[in-house]
Amino acid sequence: MARVPAASQLGIRRASGTLVRYYRSLRPHPSAELVPQPHPWLRALGMVAVVLLGAWLGLLIVGNVRVPVGPMNTTMTLRPSLSGGTKINVSPLGALELDSHRAPVRLDVNVDQLDPDRAQALVDHPERISGLQEEIAHDVEHGTLDLAVRSGVAVVAGAGALGLAVYRRPRRALAAGGLALTLLAASGATAWATWNPKSVLEPRFSGLLSSAPSVVGNARSIVTEFNVYQEELARLVTNVTKLYDVTSTLPAYDPDPTTIRVLHVSDIHLNPASWKIIASLVEQYKINVIVDSGDTMDHGTAAENGFLDPISDLGAPYVWVRGNHDSRATQRYLEGMKNVHVLDDGKAVSVAGLRFAGIGDPQFTPDRSVEPGGERTEELAGARLAAALTDQKAAGTPVDIAIAHEPTAARGTDGAVPLVLAGHLHHEGTEIMKYGTRLRIEGSTGGSGLRAVEHKYPAPIEASVLYLDRDTRRLQAWDEIKLGGLGQTTAEVSRHLAEENQPGTGPSPGTSPPTSTPPGSSTSTPSRPGAPPASSAP
């Protein structure tokens, strides 16, 4: 066999390799696709968005603490904010805001309720008032520390959970949680560095508290004269606590179950304690319907409308007419509430087996001014109401009770209705008019209003329970209920009988019927003998 030279073999191998590479180059090759990667700045912005949203959700869900501050129960919460500061919500009175710090977080403090046990302890031991400032400072400091710890856990958990849901990588989730904690710590450090303790001197009030400067005085004078303010604070806490105690222990009657029971209130004037009193009376006296003869508000502004919300929880239908401190905006707000029946221009409505008709006060004088010709305006309103009552009787739907705010307007219904209710004067009274209609004037169920808490001897809180026969729908008797004002622990309940239900001859028209006090009623002298009543313009 002939041998091939080595040089020839090398040439053959090179040629065959060249051919193989050539044919391989003719075969199609899969092309590698490049996955587009986001810009680093976009990745950073995405992470920041996840951190901020997760931290906010964490604060919203679990980032709050309940802290007792003095006699109050409060809830503290941190919220994201562009301007920082502190907001204190005092339901139902409104809120006040303080420029306490500049940071991307705001401290919200909700005053939930007055703790009766701690408040009563202050009443029983007034010497503790001197240490109330230190106690409140300690409570706030302790609550803030708890809030800081809980907020840290909340932002880490929220940002970490959202980061895990978005990126599905534990390391990214941990990075989100760590960044959230860093941002919270930086915000806290900024708030500490910009803390302004003097912000309490210049608070911004909203809601009903917008009138607070006129009620409690200039904030700067309160700070400079803290001893005086401390005494006033002690008196306010004592008065409100005593008032709540009195309303919870009012004597309750067990009237004939066939009677219809009407609770007559008037001139609440923004006193939030009135709702507790009314609710207590509704429950204890088994009230069928509440009649409010006006001046529920003080200025009639839209900011005050939230004060009316407890009406829906009083447990009885609410019949209302506008007073001279109630605006048309107030009336529209009440018209939107399900259990409220707003009467105006002689409108009639049947509630709880009785037919009511009423007219709103034609004057709106929230500044307590007296307009020229005002009495003539009230007389015309009374004439319109009387005409509407006559029309109702002619139509076969006679009215049982008419309602007007001003007694002058109410007197215009004499002879057209058996009973007419009014208020405005801030003291109760009863008279039988010339043509037989009984006029019942209610005192102030708000003790002359929110300003009552600043008086040393405020006006008493008054309301009446009217008992009407279910068949004849005529007044049989009524109970006058009088609380001795804030700071006084007296509760006086007196029973009055209509003339036809009294033994012997009834009183002459224009005089009040004699008073009889039934067994179980509480009648006591004021806790401050000789205390002058507070004078307040209607």
Coordinates of C-alpha atoms in Angstrom, one line a residue:
M1 CA 0.0 0.0 0.0
A2 CA 1.4 3.3 -1.1
R3 CA 2.1 5.8 1.7
V4 CA 0.8 9.3 1.5
P5 CA 3.3 11.9 2.3
A6 CA 2.8 13.8 5.6
A7 CA 2.5 17.1 3.8
S8 CA -0.3 15.8 1.7
Q9 CA -2.2 14.6 4.8
L10 CA -1.9 18.0 6.4
G11 CA -3.3 19.7 3.3
I12 CA -6.2 17.3 3.2
R13 CA -7.2 18.0 6.8
R14 CA -7.0 21.8 6.3
A15 CA -9.2 21.6 3.2
S16 CA -11.8 19.4 5.0
G17 CA -11.9 21.8 8.0
T18 CA -12.5 24.7 5.6
L19 CA -15.4 22.9 3.9
V20 CA -17.0 22.1 7.3
R21 CA -16.8 25.7 8.5
Y22 CA -18.3 26.8 5.1
Y23 CA -21.3 24.4 5.4
R24 CA -21.9 25.4 9.0
S25 CA -22.0 29.0 8.0
L26 CA -24.8 28.2 5.6
R27 CA -27.0 26.7 8.4
P28 CA -29.4 29.2 10.1
H29 CA -28.4 30.2 13.7
P30 CA -30.9 31.4 16.4
S31 CA -30.4 35.1 17.2
A32 CA -30.0 36.1 20.9
E33 CA -32.7 38.6 22.0
L34 CA -31.7 41.4 24.5
V35 CA -34.1 42.0 27.4
P36 CA -34.6 45.8 27.8
Q37 CA -33.5 47.0 31.3
P38 CA -35.2 50.0 32.9
H39 CA -33.1 53.1 33.5
P40 CA -31.6 53.2 37.0
W41 CA -33.5 56.4 37.8
L42 CA -36.8 54.7 37.0
R43 CA -35.9 51.7 39.2
A44 CA -35.1 54.2 42.0
L45 CA -38.4 56.1 41.5
G46 CA -40.3 52.8 41.5
M47 CA -38.7 51.8 44.8
V48 CA -39.5 55.2 46.4
A49 CA -43.1 54.9 45.2
V50 CA -43.4 51.4 46.8
V51 CA -41.8 52.6 50.0
L52 CA -44.0 55.7 50.4
L53 CA -47.2 53.8 49.5
G54 CA -46.4 50.9 51.7
A55 CA -45.4 53.1 54.6
W56 CA -48.7 55.1 54.3
L57 CA -50.8 52.0 54.2
G58 CA -49.0 50.6 57.3
L59 CA -49.6 53.9 59.2
L60 CA -53.2 53.9 58.1
I61 CA -53.9 50.3 59.2
V62 CA -51.9 49.9 62.4
G63 CA -50.0 53.1 63.0
N64 CA -52.1 54.6 65.9
V65 CA -52.2 54.3 69.7
R66 CA -54.9 54.9 72.2
V67 CA -53.5 57.0 75.0
P68 CA -55.2 58.4 78.2
V69 CA -54.3 62.1 78.5
G70 CA -55.5 63.4 81.9
P71 CA -59.3 62.7 82.1
M72 CA -59.6 62.2 78.4
N73 CA -59.2 59.1 76.1
T74 CA -57.3 60.0 73.0
T75 CA -56.1 58.3 69.8
M76 CA -52.7 59.5 68.4
T77 CA -51.7 58.9 64.7
L78 CA -48.9 59.9 62.4
R79 CA -50.0 60.9 58.9
P80 CA -47.9 62.0 55.8
S81 CA -48.1 65.7 55.3
L82 CA -46.4 68.4 53.2
S83 CA -46.4 71.0 56.0
G84 CA -46.3 68.9 59.2
G85 CA -47.9 70.3 62.4
T86 CA -50.3 68.9 64.9
K87 CA -54.1 68.6 64.5
I88 CA -56.3 68.0 67.6
N89 CA -59.8 66.9 66.8
V90 CA -62.4 67.5 69.6
S91 CA -65.6 65.9 68.5
P92 CA -68.2 67.3 68.1
L93 CA -66.8 70.8 68.7
G94 CA -64.3 70.9 65.8
A95 CA -60.5 71.0 65.6
L96 CA -57.5 73.1 66.3
E97 CA -54.2 73.1 64.4
L98 CA -50.7 73.9 65.7
D99 CA -47.6 74.8 63.7
S100 CA -45.7 72.6 66.0
H101 CA -43.0 71.3 63.6
R102 CA -41.9 71.3 60.0
A103 CA -41.6 67.8 58.7
P104 CA -43.3 65.4 56.1
V105 CA -45.4 63.9 58.9
R106 CA -48.3 65.3 60.9
L107 CA -49.5 64.3 64.4
D108 CA -53.2 63.7 64.6
V109 CA -54.8 63.6 68.1
N110 CA -58.4 62.6 68.4
V111 CA -60.1 63.3 71.7
D112 CA -62.5 60.4 71.9
Q113 CA -64.3 60.9 75.2
L114 CA -64.2 62.0 78.8
D115 CA -63.4 59.1 81.1
P116 CA -66.0 59.3 83.9
D117 CA -63.8 57.6 86.5
R118 CA -60.8 59.8 86.0
A119 CA -62.9 62.9 85.7
Q120 CA -64.8 62.0 88.9
A121 CA -61.5 61.4 90.7
L122 CA -60.6 65.0 89.9
V123 CA -63.9 66.2 91.2
D124 CA -63.5 64.2 94.5
H125 CA -59.9 65.3 94.9
P126 CA -59.6 68.9 93.5
E127 CA -56.1 69.1 94.9
R128 CA -55.0 66.9 92.0
I129 CA -55.7 69.7 89.6
S130 CA -52.4 71.4 90.6
G131 CA -50.5 68.4 89.2
L132 CA -52.7 68.0 86.2
Q133 CA -50.2 69.8 83.9
E134 CA -47.4 67.4 84.8
E135 CA -49.7 64.4 84.5
I136 CA -50.8 65.5 81.0
A137 CA -47.2 66.1 79.9
H138 CA -46.2 62.7 81.2
D139 CA -49.2 61.1 79.4
V140 CA -48.3 62.8 76.1
E141 CA -44.6 61.9 76.4
H142 CA -45.5 58.2 77.0
G143 CA -48.0 58.2 74.2
T144 CA -45.6 59.8 71.8
L145 CA -42.9 57.1 72.6
D146 CA -45.4 54.3 72.0
L147 CA -46.6 56.0 68.8
A148 CA -43.0 56.2 67.5
V149 CA -42.3 52.5 68.1
R150 CA -45.6 51.4 66.6
S151 CA -45.2 53.8 63.6
G152 CA -41.7 52.3 63.0
V153 CA -43.1 48.8 63.0
A154 CA -46.0 49.9 60.8
V155 CA -43.9 51.6 58.1
V156 CA -41.4 48.7 57.9
A157 CA -44.2 46.1 57.7
G158 CA -46.2 48.1 55.2
A159 CA -43.3 48.9 52.9
G160 CA -41.8 45.4 53.2
A161 CA -45.1 43.7 52.4
L162 CA -45.8 45.9 49.4
G163 CA -42.2 45.5 48.2
L164 CA -42.5 41.7 48.4
A165 CA -45.8 41.8 46.5
V166 CA -44.3 44.0 43.7
Y167 CA -40.8 42.6 43.3
R168 CA -41.2 39.1 44.6
R169 CA -37.7 39.2 46.0
P170 CA -36.9 39.1 49.7
R171 CA -33.9 41.3 49.3
R172 CA -35.9 44.0 47.6
A173 CA -38.6 43.7 50.3
L174 CA -36.0 44.1 53.1
A175 CA -34.5 47.1 51.2
A176 CA -38.0 48.7 51.0
G177 CA -38.6 48.2 54.7
G178 CA -35.2 49.6 55.6
L179 CA -35.7 52.6 53.4
A180 CA -39.1 53.3 55.0
L181 CA -37.6 53.1 58.5
T182 CA -34.8 55.5 57.4
L183 CA -37.3 58.0 56.0
L184 CA -39.4 57.8 59.2
A185 CA -36.3 58.4 61.4
A186 CA -35.3 61.3 59.2
S187 CA -38.8 62.8 59.4
G188 CA -38.7 62.4 63.2
A189 CA -35.3 64.1 63.4
T190 CA -36.6 67.0 61.3
A191 CA -39.6 67.4 63.5
W192 CA -37.4 67.4 66.6
A193 CA -35.1 70.0 65.1
T194 CA -38.0 72.3 64.0
W195 CA -40.1 71.7 67.1
N196 CA -41.9 75.0 68.1
P197 CA -43.3 74.8 71.6
K198 CA -44.7 78.4 71.3
S199 CA -47.1 77.2 68.6
V200 CA -49.8 76.7 71.3
L201 CA -50.0 80.5 71.5
E202 CA -51.3 80.8 67.9
P203 CA -53.6 77.9 67.2
R204 CA -56.0 77.8 64.2
F205 CA -59.6 76.8 65.2
S206 CA -62.2 75.2 62.9
G207 CA -65.7 74.0 63.3
L208 CA -67.5 75.1 66.5
L209 CA -64.1 75.8 68.1
S210 CA -63.8 78.7 65.7
S211 CA -65.5 80.7 68.4
A212 CA -63.2 79.4 71.1
P213 CA -61.1 82.6 71.4
S214 CA -64.2 84.6 72.3
V215 CA -65.3 81.8 74.8
V216 CA -62.0 81.1 76.6
G217 CA -60.1 84.3 76.0
N218 CA -56.9 85.2 74.2
A219 CA -54.5 82.2 74.1
R220 CA -51.6 84.4 75.0
S221 CA -53.3 85.6 78.2
I222 CA -54.0 82.0 79.1
V223 CA -50.3 81.1 78.9
T224 CA -49.1 84.2 80.8
E225 CA -51.8 83.8 83.5
F226 CA -51.7 80.0 83.7
N227 CA -52.7 79.9 87.4
V228 CA -56.0 81.6 86.6
Y229 CA -56.5 79.3 83.6
Q230 CA -55.7 76.3 85.8
E231 CA -58.5 77.2 88.2
E232 CA -60.9 77.7 85.2
L233 CA -60.0 74.3 83.8
A234 CA -60.7 72.7 87.2
R235 CA -64.1 74.3 87.3
L236 CA -65.0 73.3 83.8
V237 CA -64.1 69.7 84.4
T238 CA -66.0 69.7 87.7
N239 CA -69.1 71.3 86.2
V240 CA -69.3 69.0 83.1
T241 CA -68.8 65.9 85.2
K242 CA -71.5 67.0 87.8
L243 CA -73.9 67.7 85.0
Y244 CA -73.4 64.3 83.4
D245 CA -73.9 62.7 86.9
V246 CA -77.2 64.5 87.4
T247 CA -78.7 63.6 84.0
S248 CA -78.0 59.9 84.6
T249 CA -79.9 59.9 87.9
L250 CA -83.0 61.9 87.0
P251 CA -86.2 60.4 88.5
A252 CA -88.3 58.6 85.9
Y253 CA -92.1 58.3 86.0
D254 CA -94.2 55.5 84.8
P255 CA -97.1 57.4 83.2
D256 CA -100.4 55.9 81.9
P257 CA -99.3 53.8 78.9
T258 CA -102.2 55.2 76.9
T259 CA -100.7 58.7 76.9
I260 CA -98.5 60.1 74.1
R261 CA -95.3 61.6 75.6
V262 CA -93.8 64.6 73.9
L263 CA -90.4 66.0 75.0
H264 CA -90.3 69.8 74.4
V265 CA -86.8 71.3 74.1
S266 CA -85.6 74.7 72.9
D267 CA -82.7 77.2 72.7
I268 CA -79.9 74.6 72.9
H269 CA -77.5 77.2 71.4
L270 CA -74.7 74.7 70.5
N271 CA -74.3 73.2 74.0
P272 CA -73.1 69.6 73.2
A273 CA -74.1 68.4 76.7
S274 CA -77.7 68.9 75.7
W275 CA -77.7 65.8 73.4
K276 CA -76.8 63.5 76.4
I277 CA -79.5 65.1 78.5
I278 CA -82.2 64.7 75.7
A279 CA -81.1 61.1 75.1
S280 CA -81.4 60.3 78.8
L281 CA -84.9 61.8 79.0
V282 CA -86.1 60.0 75.9
E283 CA -85.0 56.7 77.5
Q284 CA -86.2 57.3 81.0
Y285 CA -89.6 58.9 80.1
K286 CA -90.3 56.6 77.1
I287 CA -90.7 59.7 74.8
N288 CA -92.7 59.2 71.6
V289 CA -91.6 62.4 69.8
I290 CA -89.2 65.3 70.4
V291 CA -90.3 68.9 69.6
D292 CA -87.5 71.6 69.2
S293 CA -88.8 75.1 69.1
G294 CA -85.6 76.6 67.6
D295 CA -82.3 78.3 68.3
T296 CA -80.5 75.0 68.2
M297 CA -77.5 76.8 66.7
D298 CA -75.7 80.0 67.7
H299 CA -74.5 81.6 64.5
G300 CA -76.2 79.4 61.9
T301 CA -73.0 78.8 59.9
A302 CA -72.3 75.7 57.8
A303 CA -69.4 74.9 60.1
E304 CA -71.9 74.3 62.9
N305 CA -73.9 71.7 61.0
G306 CA -71.9 68.8 62.3
F307 CA -73.3 69.6 65.8
L308 CA -76.7 68.4 64.6
D309 CA -75.6 64.8 63.8
P310 CA -76.4 63.3 67.2
I311 CA -80.1 63.9 66.5
S312 CA -80.2 60.8 64.5
D313 CA -79.3 58.7 67.5
L314 CA -81.7 60.2 70.1
G315 CA -84.2 57.4 69.7
A316 CA -87.3 59.3 68.8
P317 CA -88.7 61.4 65.9
Y318 CA -87.5 65.0 65.9
V319 CA -89.9 67.9 65.0
W320 CA -88.1 71.2 64.5
V321 CA -88.8 74.9 63.6
R322 CA -86.2 77.5 62.8
G323 CA -85.2 80.1 65.4
N324 CA -83.6 83.5 65.0
H325 CA -80.2 81.9 65.5
D326 CA -80.8 79.2 62.9
S327 CA -80.1 79.9 59.2
R328 CA -81.7 78.5 56.1
A329 CA -78.5 76.4 55.6
T330 CA -79.2 74.8 59.0
Q331 CA -82.8 74.1 58.0
R332 CA -81.7 72.4 54.7
Y333 CA -79.2 70.3 56.6
L334 CA -81.9 69.1 59.0
E335 CA -84.3 68.4 56.1
G336 CA -81.8 65.8 54.9
M337 CA -81.9 63.8 58.1
K338 CA -84.3 60.8 58.1
N339 CA -85.9 61.1 61.5
V340 CA -86.3 64.9 61.4
H341 CA -89.5 66.7 60.4
V342 CA -88.8 70.4 59.6
L343 CA -91.9 72.6 59.8
D344 CA -92.1 76.0 58.1
D345 CA -94.8 78.3 56.5
G346 CA -97.6 76.4 58.3
K347 CA -96.5 72.9 57.0
A348 CA -98.3 70.1 58.9
V349 CA -97.1 66.6 59.6
S350 CA -98.5 63.6 61.6
V351 CA -96.0 62.0 64.0
A352 CA -96.5 59.5 66.8
G353 CA -100.3 59.9 66.6
L354 CA -100.3 63.7 66.8
R355 CA -100.6 66.3 64.1
F356 CA -98.1 69.2 64.2
A357 CA -97.8 72.4 62.2
G358 CA -95.2 75.2 62.5
I359 CA -93.4 78.2 61.1
G360 CA -89.8 79.2 61.2
D361 CA -88.8 82.5 62.8
P362 CA -88.9 85.2 60.0
Q363 CA -85.9 87.0 61.5
F364 CA -82.3 85.8 61.4
T365 CA -80.3 87.7 64.1
P366 CA -77.3 85.5 65.1
D367 CA -75.6 88.6 66.5
R368 CA -78.4 89.1 68.9
S369 CA -79.4 92.3 67.4
V370 CA -83.0 93.7 67.4
E371 CA -84.3 94.8 64.1
P372 CA -86.8 97.7 63.8
G373 CA -90.3 96.4 63.2
G374 CA -89.2 92.9 64.4
E375 CA -92.3 92.4 66.5
R376 CA -94.6 93.3 63.6
T377 CA -92.8 90.7 61.5
E378 CA -93.4 88.1 64.2
E379 CA -97.1 89.0 64.3
L380 CA -97.4 88.5 60.5
A381 CA -95.7 85.1 60.9
G382 CA -98.3 84.2 63.6
A383 CA -101.1 85.2 61.3
R384 CA -99.7 83.0 58.5
L385 CA -99.5 80.1 60.8
A386 CA -103.1 80.7 62.1
A387 CA -104.4 80.7 58.5
A388 CA -102.6 77.4 57.8
L389 CA -104.2 75.9 60.9
T390 CA -107.6 77.1 59.8
D391 CA -107.1 75.5 56.4
Q392 CA -106.0 72.2 58.0
K393 CA -109.2 72.2 60.1
A394 CA -111.4 72.9 57.1
A395 CA -109.7 70.0 55.2
G396 CA -110.6 67.6 58.0
T397 CA -107.1 67.2 59.4
P398 CA -107.0 69.5 62.5
V399 CA -103.7 70.2 64.1
D400 CA -103.1 69.2 67.7
I401 CA -99.9 71.2 68.4
A402 CA -98.6 74.3 66.7
I403 CA -94.9 75.4 67.0
A404 CA -93.2 78.8 66.6
H405 CA -90.0 80.0 68.1
E406 CA -91.0 83.5 69.2
P407 CA -93.9 83.8 71.7
T408 CA -95.2 86.8 69.8
A409 CA -95.8 84.7 66.7
A410 CA -97.2 81.8 68.8
R411 CA -99.9 84.2 70.3
G412 CA -101.2 84.7 66.8
T413 CA -102.6 81.2 66.8
D414 CA -105.0 81.8 69.7
G415 CA -108.3 80.0 69.0
A416 CA -107.0 78.1 66.0
V417 CA -105.3 75.2 67.9
P418 CA -105.5 73.7 71.4
L419 CA -101.8 73.9 72.2
V420 CA -98.9 76.0 70.9
L421 CA -95.2 75.6 71.8
A422 CA -92.5 78.3 71.7
G423 CA -89.1 79.2 73.2
H424 CA -86.8 82.2 72.7
L425 CA -87.1 83.7 76.2
H426 CA -84.7 81.3 77.9
H427 CA -87.2 80.8 80.8
E428 CA -90.3 78.6 80.9
G429 CA -93.9 79.8 81.3
T430 CA -97.5 78.7 80.6
E431 CA -100.6 80.8 79.9
I432 CA -104.1 80.2 78.6
M433 CA -104.8 82.9 76.0
K434 CA -108.0 84.8 75.5
Y435 CA -109.7 82.3 73.1
G436 CA -108.6 79.2 75.0
T437 CA -105.3 78.2 73.3
R438 CA -102.6 77.2 75.8
L439 CA -99.2 78.7 75.2
R440 CA -96.3 76.7 76.6
I441 CA -92.9 78.5 76.5
E442 CA -89.8 76.3 77.1
G443 CA -86.6 77.5 78.8
S444 CA -83.1 76.9 77.4
T445 CA -82.3 73.2 77.1
G446 CA -78.7 74.3 76.5
G447 CA -78.5 76.4 79.7
S448 CA -78.2 79.4 77.4
G449 CA -75.7 77.6 75.2
L450 CA -72.1 76.7 74.8
R451 CA -71.1 79.9 76.6
A452 CA -72.7 78.5 79.8
V453 CA -69.5 76.6 80.6
E454 CA -67.7 79.9 81.2
H455 CA -70.2 81.4 83.6
K456 CA -69.8 80.9 87.4
Y457 CA -73.6 80.7 87.8
P458 CA -75.0 79.7 84.4
A459 CA -78.6 79.5 83.6
P460 CA -80.4 76.2 84.4
I461 CA -81.0 73.6 81.8
E462 CA -84.8 73.1 81.2
A463 CA -87.0 70.8 79.3
S464 CA -90.6 69.5 79.6
V465 CA -92.4 66.2 79.1
L466 CA -96.0 66.7 77.9
Y467 CA -98.6 64.0 78.4
L468 CA -101.4 63.9 75.8
D469 CA -104.5 61.7 75.8
R470 CA -104.2 59.2 72.9
D471 CA -107.9 59.4 72.0
T472 CA -108.6 63.1 72.4
R473 CA -105.0 64.3 71.7
R474 CA -105.4 66.9 74.4
L475 CA -102.8 67.9 77.0
Q476 CA -103.4 66.1 80.4
A477 CA -100.3 67.0 82.3
W478 CA -96.7 68.0 82.0
D479 CA -93.5 67.7 83.9
E480 CA -91.1 70.6 84.1
I481 CA -87.5 69.3 84.4
K482 CA -84.8 71.7 85.6
L483 CA -81.2 71.0 86.2
G484 CA -79.4 73.4 88.5
G485 CA -76.9 74.5 85.9
L486 CA -73.3 73.4 85.4
G487 CA -71.5 72.9 88.7
Q488 CA -74.8 72.5 90.6
T489 CA -76.0 69.0 91.5
T490 CA -79.7 69.8 91.8
A491 CA -82.4 68.2 89.7
E492 CA -86.0 69.5 90.1
V493 CA -89.0 67.8 88.5
S494 CA -92.5 69.1 89.1
R495 CA -95.8 67.8 87.8
H496 CA -98.4 70.2 86.5
L497 CA -102.0 69.2 85.7
A498 CA -104.2 70.8 83.0
E499 CA -107.2 72.6 84.5
E500 CA -109.8 70.1 83.4
N501 CA -107.8 67.4 85.3
Q502 CA -107.5 69.3 88.6
P503 CA -110.0 68.9 91.5
G504 CA -112.2 71.9 91.9
T505 CA -112.2 75.1 89.9
G506 CA -109.3 75.7 87.5
P507 CA -107.3 78.9 87.5
S508 CA -108.3 81.9 85.5
P509 CA -106.9 82.4 82.1
G510 CA -103.5 84.0 81.9
T511 CA -102.2 82.3 85.1
S512 CA -100.1 79.2 85.5
P513 CA -101.8 76.2 87.1
P514 CA -100.8 75.1 90.5
T515 CA -97.8 72.8 90.8
S516 CA -97.9 69.4 92.4
T517 CA -94.9 67.2 92.9
P518 CA -95.5 63.5 92.5
P519 CA -93.9 60.8 94.6
G520 CA -90.4 60.0 93.6
S521 CA -89.6 63.5 92.1
S522 CA -86.4 65.2 93.2
T523 CA -86.7 68.8 94.3
S524 CA -83.8 70.4 96.0
T525 CA -82.3 73.8 96.6
P526 CA -79.4 75.1 94.6
S527 CA -75.9 73.9 95.7
R528 CA -74.9 77.6 95.9
P529 CA -77.7 79.3 97.8
G530 CA -78.3 82.8 96.6
A531 CA -76.3 82.3 93.4
P532 CA -77.5 84.8 90.8
P533 CA -78.7 83.3 87.5
A534 CA -76.7 84.0 84.4
S535 CA -78.2 86.7 82.2
S536 CA -78.1 86.0 78.5
A537 CA -79.9 87.7 75.6
P538 CA -82.1 85.3 73.6

